[in-house]
PDB file of C-alpha atoms in Angstrom:
ATOM      1  CA  MET A   1       0.000   0.000   0.000  1.00 43.00           C
ATOM      2  CA  ASN A   2       1.346   3.433  -0.934  1.00 63.00           C
ATOM      3  CA  GLN A   3       2.448   5.797   1.855  1.00 71.00           C
ATOM      4  CA  TRP A   4       0.163   8.806   2.283  1.00 68.00           C
ATOM      5  CA  TYR A   5       0.311  12.042   4.274  1.00 67.00           C
ATOM      6  CA  LYS A   6      -2.247  14.518   5.504  1.00 72.00           C
ATOM      7  CA  ILE A   7      -1.845  17.989   4.037  1.00 72.00           C
ATOM      8  CA  ASP A   8      -0.583  20.307   6.801  1.00 69.00           C
ATOM      9  CA  ASN A   9      -2.435  23.450   7.904  1.00 69.00           C
ATOM     10  CA  ALA A  10      -0.546  25.844   5.621  1.00 74.00           C
ATOM     11  CA  GLY A  11      -0.769  23.368   2.750  1.00 72.00           C
ATOM     12  CA  LYS A  12      -4.563  23.239   3.075  1.00 70.00           C
ATOM     13  CA  MET A  13      -4.716  27.007   2.687  1.00 70.00           C
ATOM     14  CA  PHE A  14      -2.539  27.074  -0.439  1.00 72.00           C
ATOM     15  CA  HIS A  15      -4.465  24.155  -1.926  1.00 70.00           C
ATOM     16  CA  ALA A  16      -7.773  25.940  -1.310  1.00 64.00           C
ATOM     17  CA  VAL A  17      -6.801  29.262  -2.929  1.00 63.00           C
ATOM     18  CA  SER A  18      -4.762  27.891  -5.827  1.00 69.00           C
ATOM     19  CA  GLU A  19      -6.039  28.788  -9.300  1.00 68.00           C
ATOM     20  CA  GLN A  20      -4.738  29.769 -12.702  1.00 67.00           C
ATOM     21  CA  ALA A  21      -4.197  33.392 -11.641  1.00 69.00           C
ATOM     22  CA  ASN A  22      -2.803  32.420  -8.226  1.00 75.00           C
ATOM     23  CA  SER A  23      -0.698  29.297  -8.660  1.00 82.00           C
ATOM     24  CA  SER A  24       0.603  28.975  -5.058  1.00 90.00           C
ATOM     25  CA  VAL A  25       3.894  27.972  -6.669  1.00 94.00           C
ATOM     26  CA  PHE A  26       7.239  29.353  -5.515  1.00 95.00           C
ATOM     27  CA  ARG A  27      10.691  28.976  -6.974  1.00 95.00           C
ATOM     28  CA  ILE A  28      14.337  28.635  -5.941  1.00 96.00           C
ATOM     29  CA  SER A  29      17.098  28.754  -8.527  1.00 95.00           C
ATOM     30  CA  MET A  30      20.860  28.483  -8.789  1.00 95.00           C
ATOM     31  CA  ILE A  31      23.190  29.846 -11.458  1.00 95.00           C
ATOM     32  CA  MET A  32      25.927  27.397 -12.435  1.00 97.00           C
ATOM     33  CA  THR A  33      29.284  28.315 -13.980  1.00 96.00           C
ATOM     34  CA  SER A  34      28.514  26.417 -17.200  1.00 97.00           C
ATOM     35  CA  ASP A  35      25.437  25.274 -19.104  1.00 98.00           C
ATOM     36  CA  VAL A  36      23.373  22.690 -17.246  1.00 98.00           C
ATOM     37  CA  ASN A  37      23.759  19.104 -18.473  1.00 98.00           C
ATOM     38  CA  ALA A  38      20.300  17.512 -18.526  1.00 98.00           C
ATOM     39  CA  THR A  39      21.598  13.935 -18.143  1.00 98.00           C
ATOM     40  CA  HIS A  40      23.615  14.739 -15.014  1.00 98.00           C
ATOM     41  CA  LEU A  41      20.735  16.753 -13.605  1.00 98.00           C
ATOM     42  CA  GLN A  42      18.322  13.845 -14.117  1.00 98.00           C
ATOM     43  CA  ARG A  43      20.663  11.469 -12.288  1.00 98.00           C
ATOM     44  CA  ALA A  44      20.973  13.907  -9.400  1.00 97.00           C
ATOM     45  CA  LEU A  45      17.198  14.336  -9.256  1.00 97.00           C
ATOM     46  CA  ASP A  46      16.681  10.549  -9.143  1.00 97.00           C
ATOM     47  CA  ASP A  47      19.097  10.337  -6.179  1.00 95.00           C
ATOM     48  CA  VAL A  48      17.440  13.170  -4.263  1.00 95.00           C
ATOM     49  CA  MET A  49      13.901  11.888  -4.801  1.00 94.00           C
ATOM     50  CA  LYS A  50      14.871   8.503  -3.316  1.00 91.00           C
ATOM     51  CA  ARG A  51      16.347  10.234  -0.255  1.00 91.00           C
ATOM     52  CA  LEU A  52      13.428  12.649   0.202  1.00 91.00           C
ATOM     53  CA  PRO A  53      10.233  10.603  -0.204  1.00 87.00           C
ATOM     54  CA  MET A  54       8.084  13.441   1.169  1.00 88.00           C
ATOM     55  CA  PHE A  55       8.681  15.203  -2.176  1.00 93.00           C
ATOM     56  CA  ALA A  56       7.861  12.060  -4.196  1.00 91.00           C
ATOM     57  CA  VAL A  57       4.107  12.542  -3.813  1.00 90.00           C
ATOM     58  CA  LYS A  58       1.026  13.416  -5.800  1.00 88.00           C
ATOM     59  CA  LEU A  59      -2.342  14.802  -4.782  1.00 81.00           C
ATOM     60  CA  GLY A  60      -4.920  12.205  -3.817  1.00 79.00           C
ATOM     61  CA  LYS A  61      -8.676  12.804  -3.755  1.00 74.00           C
ATOM     62  CA  GLY A  62     -10.570  11.726  -0.655  1.00 68.00           C
ATOM     63  CA  LEU A  63     -14.273  11.685   0.140  1.00 66.00           C
ATOM     64  CA  PHE A  64     -14.007  14.650   2.514  1.00 64.00           C
ATOM     65  CA  TRP A  65     -10.491  16.009   2.002  1.00 72.00           C
ATOM     66  CA  ASP A  66      -7.508  15.703  -0.311  1.00 76.00           C
ATOM     67  CA  PHE A  67      -4.184  14.216   0.790  1.00 73.00           C
ATOM     68  CA  LEU A  68      -0.645  13.536  -0.430  1.00 84.00           C
ATOM     69  CA  VAL A  69       0.136  10.006  -1.575  1.00 86.00           C
ATOM     70  CA  GLU A  70       3.348   8.285  -2.708  1.00 88.00           C
ATOM     71  CA  ASN A  71       4.080   8.702  -6.417  1.00 92.00           C
ATOM     72  CA  ASP A  72       6.049   5.881  -8.071  1.00 91.00           C
ATOM     73  CA  GLN A  73       6.269   7.598 -11.465  1.00 94.00           C
ATOM     74  CA  LYS A  74       9.504   9.206 -12.671  1.00 96.00           C
ATOM     75  CA  LEU A  75       9.920  12.960 -12.340  1.00 97.00           C
ATOM     76  CA  LEU A  76      11.687  14.256 -15.448  1.00 97.00           C
ATOM     77  CA  VAL A  77      13.792  17.399 -15.682  1.00 98.00           C
ATOM     78  CA  GLN A  78      12.609  19.876 -18.301  1.00 97.00           C
ATOM     79  CA  ARG A  79      14.161  22.599 -20.373  1.00 97.00           C
ATOM     80  CA  GLU A  80      12.419  25.750 -19.208  1.00 96.00           C
ATOM     81  CA  LYS A  81       9.814  27.068 -21.639  1.00 92.00           C
ATOM     82  CA  ARG A  82       7.101  28.658 -19.514  1.00 89.00           C
ATOM     83  CA  TYR A  83       7.080  31.765 -17.333  1.00 88.00           C
ATOM     84  CA  PRO A  84       8.294  31.370 -13.710  1.00 90.00           C
ATOM     85  CA  CYS A  85       5.892  29.914 -11.119  1.00 91.00           C
ATOM     86  CA  ALA A  86       3.282  28.867 -13.678  1.00 90.00           C
ATOM     87  CA  PRO A  87       0.618  26.515 -12.285  1.00 91.00           C
ATOM     88  CA  ILE A  88       1.927  22.964 -12.052  1.00 92.00           C
ATOM     89  CA  ASP A  89       0.178  20.684 -14.539  1.00 90.00           C
ATOM     90  CA  PRO A  90       0.089  17.106 -13.157  1.00 90.00           C
ATOM     91  CA  ILE A  91       0.111  15.723 -16.711  1.00 91.00           C
ATOM     92  CA  GLU A  92       3.351  17.614 -17.384  1.00 92.00           C
ATOM     93  CA  THR A  93       4.993  16.412 -14.140  1.00 95.00           C
ATOM     94  CA  ASN A  94       3.621  12.838 -13.922  1.00 95.00           C
ATOM     95  CA  GLY A  95       1.512  13.949 -10.993  1.00 94.00           C
ATOM     96  CA  TYR A  96       4.326  15.520  -8.975  1.00 95.00           C
ATOM     97  CA  LEU A  97       3.791  18.814  -7.150  1.00 93.00           C
ATOM     98  CA  LEU A  98       7.133  20.238  -8.231  1.00 96.00           C
ATOM     99  CA  ARG A  99       9.058  20.735 -11.435  1.00 97.00           C
ATOM    100  CA  VAL A 100      12.817  20.826 -12.061  1.00 98.00           C
ATOM    101  CA  VAL A 101      13.778  23.042 -14.982  1.00 98.00           C
ATOM    102  CA  TYR A 102      16.975  24.344 -16.546  1.00 98.00           C
ATOM    103  CA  TYR A 103      17.881  27.032 -19.058  1.00 97.00           C
ATOM    104  CA  ASN A 104      21.471  27.676 -20.113  1.00 97.00           C
ATOM    105  CA  LYS A 105      23.345  28.057 -16.784  1.00 98.00           C
ATOM    106  CA  ARG A 106      20.236  28.359 -14.624  1.00 97.00           C
ATOM    107  CA  LEU A 107      18.832  25.462 -12.637  1.00 97.00           C
ATOM    108  CA  ALA A 108      15.498  25.981 -10.874  1.00 98.00           C
ATOM    109  CA  VAL A 109      12.985  24.031  -8.823  1.00 98.00           C
ATOM    110  CA  GLU A 110       9.373  25.171  -8.511  1.00 97.00           C
ATOM    111  CA  PHE A 111       7.243  23.828  -5.666  1.00 96.00           C
ATOM    112  CA  PHE A 112       3.526  23.812  -5.005  1.00 92.00           C
ATOM    113  CA  HIS A 113       3.310  25.389  -1.544  1.00 92.00           C
ATOM    114  CA  SER A 114       1.029  22.660  -0.168  1.00 89.00           C
ATOM    115  CA  MET A 115       4.065  20.387  -0.061  1.00 89.00           C
ATOM    116  CA  THR A 116       6.821  22.454   1.540  1.00 93.00           C
ATOM    117  CA  ASP A 117       8.054  25.913   2.524  1.00 94.00           C
ATOM    118  CA  GLY A 118      11.263  27.815   1.826  1.00 95.00           C
ATOM    119  CA  THR A 119      13.323  25.794   4.307  1.00 94.00           C
ATOM    120  CA  GLY A 120      12.347  22.449   2.805  1.00 95.00           C
ATOM    121  CA  ALA A 121      12.826  23.802  -0.720  1.00 96.00           C
ATOM    122  CA  LEU A 122      16.303  25.097   0.128  1.00 96.00           C
ATOM    123  CA  GLU A 123      17.364  21.710   1.507  1.00 94.00           C
ATOM    124  CA  PHE A 124      16.074  20.079  -1.669  1.00 96.00           C
ATOM    125  CA  ILE A 125      17.908  22.322  -4.113  1.00 97.00           C
ATOM    126  CA  LYS A 126      21.156  22.253  -2.093  1.00 95.00           C
ATOM    127  CA  ALA A 127      21.161  18.463  -2.281  1.00 95.00           C
ATOM    128  CA  LEU A 128      20.204  18.551  -5.965  1.00 97.00           C
ATOM    129  CA  VAL A 129      23.056  20.900  -6.890  1.00 96.00           C
ATOM    130  CA  TYR A 130      25.563  18.952  -4.799  1.00 95.00           C
ATOM    131  CA  TYR A 131      24.761  15.627  -6.480  1.00 95.00           C
ATOM    132  CA  TYR A 132      24.556  17.316  -9.871  1.00 97.00           C
ATOM    133  CA  LEU A 133      28.160  18.440  -9.391  1.00 96.00           C
ATOM    134  CA  ILE A 134      29.143  14.926  -8.270  1.00 95.00           C
ATOM    135  CA  HIS A 135      27.586  13.386 -11.395  1.00 96.00           C
ATOM    136  CA  SER A 136      29.334  16.059 -13.457  1.00 96.00           C
ATOM    137  CA  GLY A 137      32.701  14.801 -12.188  1.00 95.00           C
ATOM    138  CA  GLU A 138      33.399  17.763  -9.915  1.00 93.00           C
ATOM    139  CA  THR A 139      35.238  17.341  -6.623  1.00 90.00           C
ATOM    140  CA  VAL A 140      32.932  18.776  -3.974  1.00 88.00           C
ATOM    141  CA  GLU A 141      33.400  18.423  -0.242  1.00 85.00           C
ATOM    142  CA  HIS A 142      30.360  17.321   1.766  1.00 82.00           C
ATOM    143  CA  ASP A 143      30.481  19.610   4.808  1.00 80.00           C
ATOM    144  CA  GLY A 144      27.856  17.740   6.794  1.00 80.00           C
ATOM    145  CA  THR A 145      25.125  20.359   6.369  1.00 81.00           C
ATOM    146  CA  LEU A 146      23.709  18.706   3.259  1.00 82.00           C
ATOM    147  CA  LEU A 147      21.363  15.752   3.154  1.00 82.00           C
ATOM    148  CA  ASP A 148      23.249  12.514   2.477  1.00 82.00           C
ATOM    149  CA  ILE A 149      21.575  10.137   0.012  1.00 81.00           C
ATOM    150  CA  GLU A 150      23.164   7.223   1.872  1.00 83.00           C
ATOM    151  CA  ASP A 151      21.128   8.057   4.995  1.00 86.00           C
ATOM    152  CA  GLU A 152      17.705   6.594   5.567  1.00 87.00           C
ATOM    153  CA  PRO A 153      14.832   9.102   5.368  1.00 85.00           C
ATOM    154  CA  SER A 154      13.965  10.360   8.834  1.00 86.00           C
ATOM    155  CA  HIS A 155      10.391  10.507  10.136  1.00 86.00           C
ATOM    156  CA  TYR A 156      11.318  13.897  11.628  1.00 88.00           C
ATOM    157  CA  GLU A 157      11.659  15.253   8.061  1.00 90.00           C
ATOM    158  CA  ILE A 158       8.045  14.388   7.223  1.00 85.00           C
ATOM    159  CA  ASP A 159       6.679  15.525  10.578  1.00 87.00           C
ATOM    160  CA  ASP A 160       3.598  17.759  10.626  1.00 87.00           C
ATOM    161  CA  SER A 161       4.976  20.210  13.172  1.00 89.00           C
ATOM    162  CA  TYR A 162       1.795  22.282  13.181  1.00 87.00           C
ATOM    163  CA  GLN A 163       0.153  19.333  14.927  1.00 86.00           C
ATOM    164  CA  ASN A 164       3.035  18.787  17.361  1.00 84.00           C
ATOM    165  CA  TYR A 165       3.319  22.396  18.489  1.00 82.00           C
ATOM    166  CA  VAL A 166      -0.172  23.675  19.099  1.00 70.00           C
ATOM    167  CA  THR A 167      -1.989  25.282  21.966  1.00 67.00           C
ATOM    168  CA  LYS A 168      -5.364  24.517  23.437  1.00 60.00           C
ATOM    169  CA  ASP A 169      -5.907  28.204  24.073  1.00 60.00           C
ATOM    170  CA  LYS A 170      -4.878  30.337  21.117  1.00 58.00           C
ATOM    171  CA  GLY A 171      -5.776  33.519  22.990  1.00 60.00           C
ATOM    172  CA  LYS A 172      -7.334  36.583  21.478  1.00 65.00           C
ATOM    173  CA  LYS A 173      -6.252  37.307  17.934  1.00 67.00           C
ATOM    174  CA  PRO A 174      -5.261  40.940  17.356  1.00 68.00           C
ATOM    175  CA  LYS A 175      -7.764  42.777  15.203  1.00 75.00           C
ATOM    176  CA  GLU A 176      -6.401  43.588  11.762  1.00 77.00           C
ATOM    177  CA  THR A 177      -7.064  47.139  10.604  1.00 80.00           C
ATOM    178  CA  HIS A 178      -7.698  48.200   7.022  1.00 85.00           C
ATOM    179  CA  ALA A 179      -4.570  48.467   4.874  1.00 88.00           C
ATOM    180  CA  TYR A 180      -3.812  49.930   1.458  1.00 89.00           C
ATOM    181  CA  GLN A 181      -4.350  47.449  -1.375  1.00 88.00           C
ATOM    182  CA  ILE A 182      -1.968  47.658  -4.325  1.00 87.00           C
ATOM    183  CA  ARG A 183      -3.855  47.303  -7.566  1.00 84.00           C
ATOM    184  CA  GLY A 184      -2.534  47.022 -11.066  1.00 78.00           C
ATOM    185  CA  GLU A 185      -3.448  46.141 -14.609  1.00 79.00           C
ATOM    186  CA  HIS A 186      -4.233  42.473 -15.255  1.00 77.00           C
ATOM    187  CA  ILE A 187      -1.761  40.745 -17.544  1.00 74.00           C
ATOM    188  CA  GLU A 188      -2.144  37.313 -19.089  1.00 72.00           C
ATOM    189  CA  GLU A 189       1.221  35.950 -17.983  1.00 69.00           C
ATOM    190  CA  THR A 190       3.695  36.770 -15.273  1.00 69.00           C
ATOM    191  CA  ILE A 191       6.389  39.316 -16.048  1.00 75.00           C
ATOM    192  CA  VAL A 192       9.586  39.019 -14.023  1.00 80.00           C
ATOM    193  CA  VAL A 193      12.025  41.868 -13.509  1.00 82.00           C
ATOM    194  CA  HIS A 194      15.431  40.624 -12.400  1.00 82.00           C
ATOM    195  CA  GLY A 195      17.505  42.707 -10.003  1.00 86.00           C
ATOM    196  CA  LYS A 196      20.847  41.728  -8.508  1.00 87.00           C
ATOM    197  CA  LEU A 197      22.193  42.911  -5.165  1.00 91.00           C
ATOM    198  CA  CYS A 198      25.331  41.943  -3.313  1.00 94.00           C
ATOM    199  CA  ALA A 199      24.123  40.203  -0.150  1.00 94.00           C
ATOM    200  CA  SER A 200      27.101  41.350   1.924  1.00 96.00           C
ATOM    201  CA  ASP A 201      26.566  44.981   0.826  1.00 97.00           C
ATOM    202  CA  VAL A 202      22.879  44.825   1.791  1.00 96.00           C
ATOM    203  CA  HIS A 203      23.824  43.323   5.148  1.00 97.00           C
ATOM    204  CA  GLN A 204      26.346  46.086   5.788  1.00 97.00           C
ATOM    205  CA  LEU A 205      23.840  48.761   4.783  1.00 96.00           C
ATOM    206  CA  ALA A 206      21.222  47.320   7.155  1.00 94.00           C
ATOM    207  CA  LYS A 207      23.868  47.159   9.879  1.00 95.00           C
ATOM    208  CA  SER A 208      24.713  50.820   9.322  1.00 95.00           C
ATOM    209  CA  TYR A 209      21.093  51.610  10.206  1.00 92.00           C
ATOM    210  CA  GLY A 210      21.376  49.408  13.275  1.00 91.00           C
ATOM    211  CA  THR A 211      18.874  46.846  12.047  1.00 90.00           C
ATOM    212  CA  THR A 212      18.461  43.476  10.367  1.00 89.00           C
ATOM    213  CA  VAL A 213      18.225  42.823   6.638  1.00 92.00           C
ATOM    214  CA  THR A 214      14.558  41.817   7.021  1.00 89.00           C
ATOM    215  CA  ALA A 215      13.600  44.989   8.896  1.00 89.00           C
ATOM    216  CA  PHE A 216      15.632  47.169   6.515  1.00 93.00           C
ATOM    217  CA  LEU A 217      14.084  45.735   3.334  1.00 93.00           C
ATOM    218  CA  THR A 218      10.617  45.922   4.895  1.00 92.00           C
ATOM    219  CA  ALA A 219      11.153  49.604   5.681  1.00 93.00           C
ATOM    220  CA  VAL A 220      12.435  50.291   2.152  1.00 94.00           C
ATOM    221  CA  MET A 221       9.374  48.562   0.692  1.00 94.00           C
ATOM    222  CA  ILE A 222       6.991  50.555   2.898  1.00 94.00           C
ATOM    223  CA  HIS A 223       8.776  53.792   1.976  1.00 93.00           C
ATOM    224  CA  ALA A 224       8.600  52.949  -1.750  1.00 93.00           C
ATOM    225  CA  ILE A 225       4.877  52.111  -1.595  1.00 93.00           C
ATOM    226  CA  TYR A 226       4.168  55.386   0.168  1.00 92.00           C
ATOM    227  CA  LYS A 227       6.166  57.510  -2.277  1.00 90.00           C
ATOM    228  CA  GLU A 228       4.716  55.790  -5.350  1.00 89.00           C
ATOM    229  CA  LYS A 229       1.089  55.257  -4.302  1.00 87.00           C
ATOM    230  CA  LEU A 230       0.069  57.296  -1.260  1.00 87.00           C
ATOM    231  CA  ASN A 231       2.181  60.449  -1.263  1.00 80.00           C
ATOM    232  CA  TYR A 232      -0.437  62.616  -2.993  1.00 78.00           C
ATOM    233  CA  ARG A 233      -3.578  60.867  -1.800  1.00 77.00           C
ATOM    234  CA  PHE A 234      -5.901  62.632   0.604  1.00 75.00           C
ATOM    235  CA  ARG A 235      -6.568  59.423   2.485  1.00 80.00           C
ATOM    236  CA  LYS A 236      -3.345  57.789   3.533  1.00 82.00           C
ATOM    237  CA  GLU A 237      -4.135  54.240   4.618  1.00 89.00           C
ATOM    238  CA  GLU A 238      -1.899  52.077   6.721  1.00 91.00           C
ATOM    239  CA  ILE A 239       0.717  50.141   4.753  1.00 93.00           C
ATOM    240  CA  LYS A 240       1.174  46.510   5.759  1.00 92.00           C
ATOM    241  CA  ILE A 241       3.780  43.964   4.738  1.00 92.00           C
ATOM    242  CA  ALA A 242       3.156  40.269   5.492  1.00 90.00           C
ATOM    243  CA  ILE A 243       6.433  38.639   6.553  1.00 90.00           C
ATOM    244  CA  PRO A 244       6.782  34.852   6.843  1.00 90.00           C
ATOM    245  CA  VAL A 245       8.480  33.650  10.028  1.00 90.00           C
ATOM    246  CA  ASN A 246      10.295  30.307  10.159  1.00 92.00           C
ATOM    247  CA  LEU A 247       8.879  28.574  13.243  1.00 92.00           C
ATOM    248  CA  ARG A 248      11.869  26.231  13.351  1.00 91.00           C
ATOM    249  CA  SER A 249      13.658  29.140  15.021  1.00 90.00           C
ATOM    250  CA  PHE A 250      11.421  28.679  18.063  1.00 89.00           C
ATOM    251  CA  PHE A 251      10.659  24.954  18.097  1.00 90.00           C
ATOM    252  CA  PRO A 252      13.000  21.940  17.748  1.00 91.00           C
ATOM    253  CA  SER A 253      11.504  20.859  14.442  1.00 91.00           C
ATOM    254  CA  LYS A 254      13.441  19.235  11.602  1.00 92.00           C
ATOM    255  CA  THR A 255      10.489  18.954   9.273  1.00 92.00           C
ATOM    256  CA  LEU A 256      10.892  19.640   5.559  1.00 92.00           C
ATOM    257  CA  ARG A 257       7.186  20.300   5.237  1.00 91.00           C
ATOM    258  CA  ASN A 258       5.501  23.646   5.867  1.00 90.00           C
ATOM    259  CA  PHE A 259       6.227  25.153   9.272  1.00 92.00           C
ATOM    260  CA  PHE A 260       5.947  28.921   9.248  1.00 90.00           C
ATOM    261  CA  ALA A 261       3.659  31.713  10.404  1.00 88.00           C
ATOM    262  CA  VAL A 262       3.068  35.232   9.108  1.00 87.00           C
ATOM    263  CA  VAL A 263       3.620  38.512  10.946  1.00 86.00           C
ATOM    264  CA  ASN A 264       1.941  41.632   9.550  1.00 87.00           C
ATOM    265  CA  VAL A 265       4.095  44.750   9.870  1.00 88.00           C
ATOM    266  CA  GLY A 266       1.981  47.853   9.382  1.00 85.00           C
ATOM    267  CA  MET A 267       2.177  51.598   9.934  1.00 88.00           C
ATOM    268  CA  ARG A 268       0.902  54.928   8.706  1.00 90.00           C
ATOM    269  CA  VAL A 269       3.566  56.937   6.950  1.00 90.00           C
ATOM    270  CA  HIS A 270       3.543  60.732   6.803  1.00 86.00           C
ATOM    271  CA  ASP A 271       5.296  63.127   4.442  1.00 84.00           C
ATOM    272  CA  ARG A 272       8.279  63.981   6.606  1.00 85.00           C
ATOM    273  CA  MET A 273       8.945  60.472   7.894  1.00 89.00           C
ATOM    274  CA  THR A 274      12.567  59.408   7.357  1.00 91.00           C
ATOM    275  CA  ILE A 275      13.765  55.932   6.497  1.00 91.00           C
ATOM    276  CA  GLU A 276      15.273  55.748   9.995  1.00 92.00           C
ATOM    277  CA  GLU A 277      11.854  56.406  11.540  1.00 92.00           C
ATOM    278  CA  ILE A 278      10.224  53.803   9.312  1.00 92.00           C
ATOM    279  CA  ILE A 279      12.895  51.273  10.340  1.00 90.00           C
ATOM    280  CA  GLU A 280      12.268  52.031  13.996  1.00 88.00           C
ATOM    281  CA  ALA A 281       8.517  51.581  13.531  1.00 85.00           C
ATOM    282  CA  SER A 282       9.146  48.341  11.594  1.00 80.00           C
ATOM    283  CA  LEU A 283      11.260  46.938  14.412  1.00 78.00           C
ATOM    284  CA  HIS A 284       8.552  47.850  16.911  1.00 77.00           C
ATOM    285  CA  ASN A 285       5.911  46.013  14.874  1.00 73.00           C
ATOM    286  CA  TYR A 286       8.057  43.132  13.636  1.00 72.00           C
ATOM    287  CA  LYS A 287       8.029  40.704  16.536  1.00 66.00           C
ATOM    288  CA  PRO A 288       8.528  37.166  15.225  1.00 65.00           C
ATOM    289  CA  LYS A 289       8.031  35.748  18.724  1.00 59.00           C
ATOM    290  CA  HIS A 290       4.377  36.750  18.436  1.00 60.00           C
ATOM    291  CA  ALA A 291       4.059  34.062  15.786  1.00 61.00           C
ATOM    292  CA  LYS A 292       5.341  31.509  18.307  1.00 63.00           C
ATOM    293  CA  ASN A 293       2.551  32.336  20.733  1.00 62.00           C
ATOM    294  CA  ARG A 294       0.090  30.658  18.397  1.00 55.00           C
ATOM    295  CA  TYR A 295       1.965  27.378  18.702  1.00 54.00           C
ATOM    296  CA  ASN A 296       2.753  26.280  22.244  1.00 52.00           C
ATOM    297  CA  LYS A 297       3.244  22.587  22.779  1.00 44.00           C
ATOM    298  CA  VAL A 298       0.326  20.940  24.567  1.00 36.00           C
TER     299      VAL A 298
END
């Protein structure tokens, strides 16, 4: 009998809202130093899928709810032809909820969010790139932080941590106030604008403001939205940014499935507000530990 898994709490949400215009697909990519070899990539993918069975699943239909069930078909790598984060077609992927694509030097994996979050996706692509380099004949040191295909899959990796770290009393949820909604012109397909930043430079810039990269970029985004959309409006609504928080930072979870919460950082910006003041307000509102309060172990 095939192994099956319940869809976790976050996965249920993404599954429910997924549609053609909102694919609930996210993407992680790596740029190699030479063009990607499809044969070596396929061999690496086969290795990783054997080691990570929680990714080797398809969507099953139940009487009352859907679930994830073991998929014994082969997942094939594809040369990239579609726009990024397009809805995943199960016919195209042999039922899998992810796709592995390549284009010139770029290697990318796109995941349906019902299956995993950014942490699980990062572990997947790190292992994929490592074994791709091995199959390509490169000498790469395994530093112990990568998943080893020789290890047996751990039940901790497929753990539904939302169920393990819950509280009987969730307390009173803070009331969300109205926020400005960004609206734009509908386009048929996604358009992606690529921008490159040096991570160390961004870190140093955030440090010069006495803050973290997350708080700094949140403040810059709030400032940009205000200047572009609200600066000349009579009614200046609150601007809110929804920031995902990795709950593994607060609980001893090793799951590769979804395990995150969202913190809304919001404020009203006025004309003379400096970026320093926005950063200070962001830090006051950005309290990741508040996300933990929703999940206390019973």
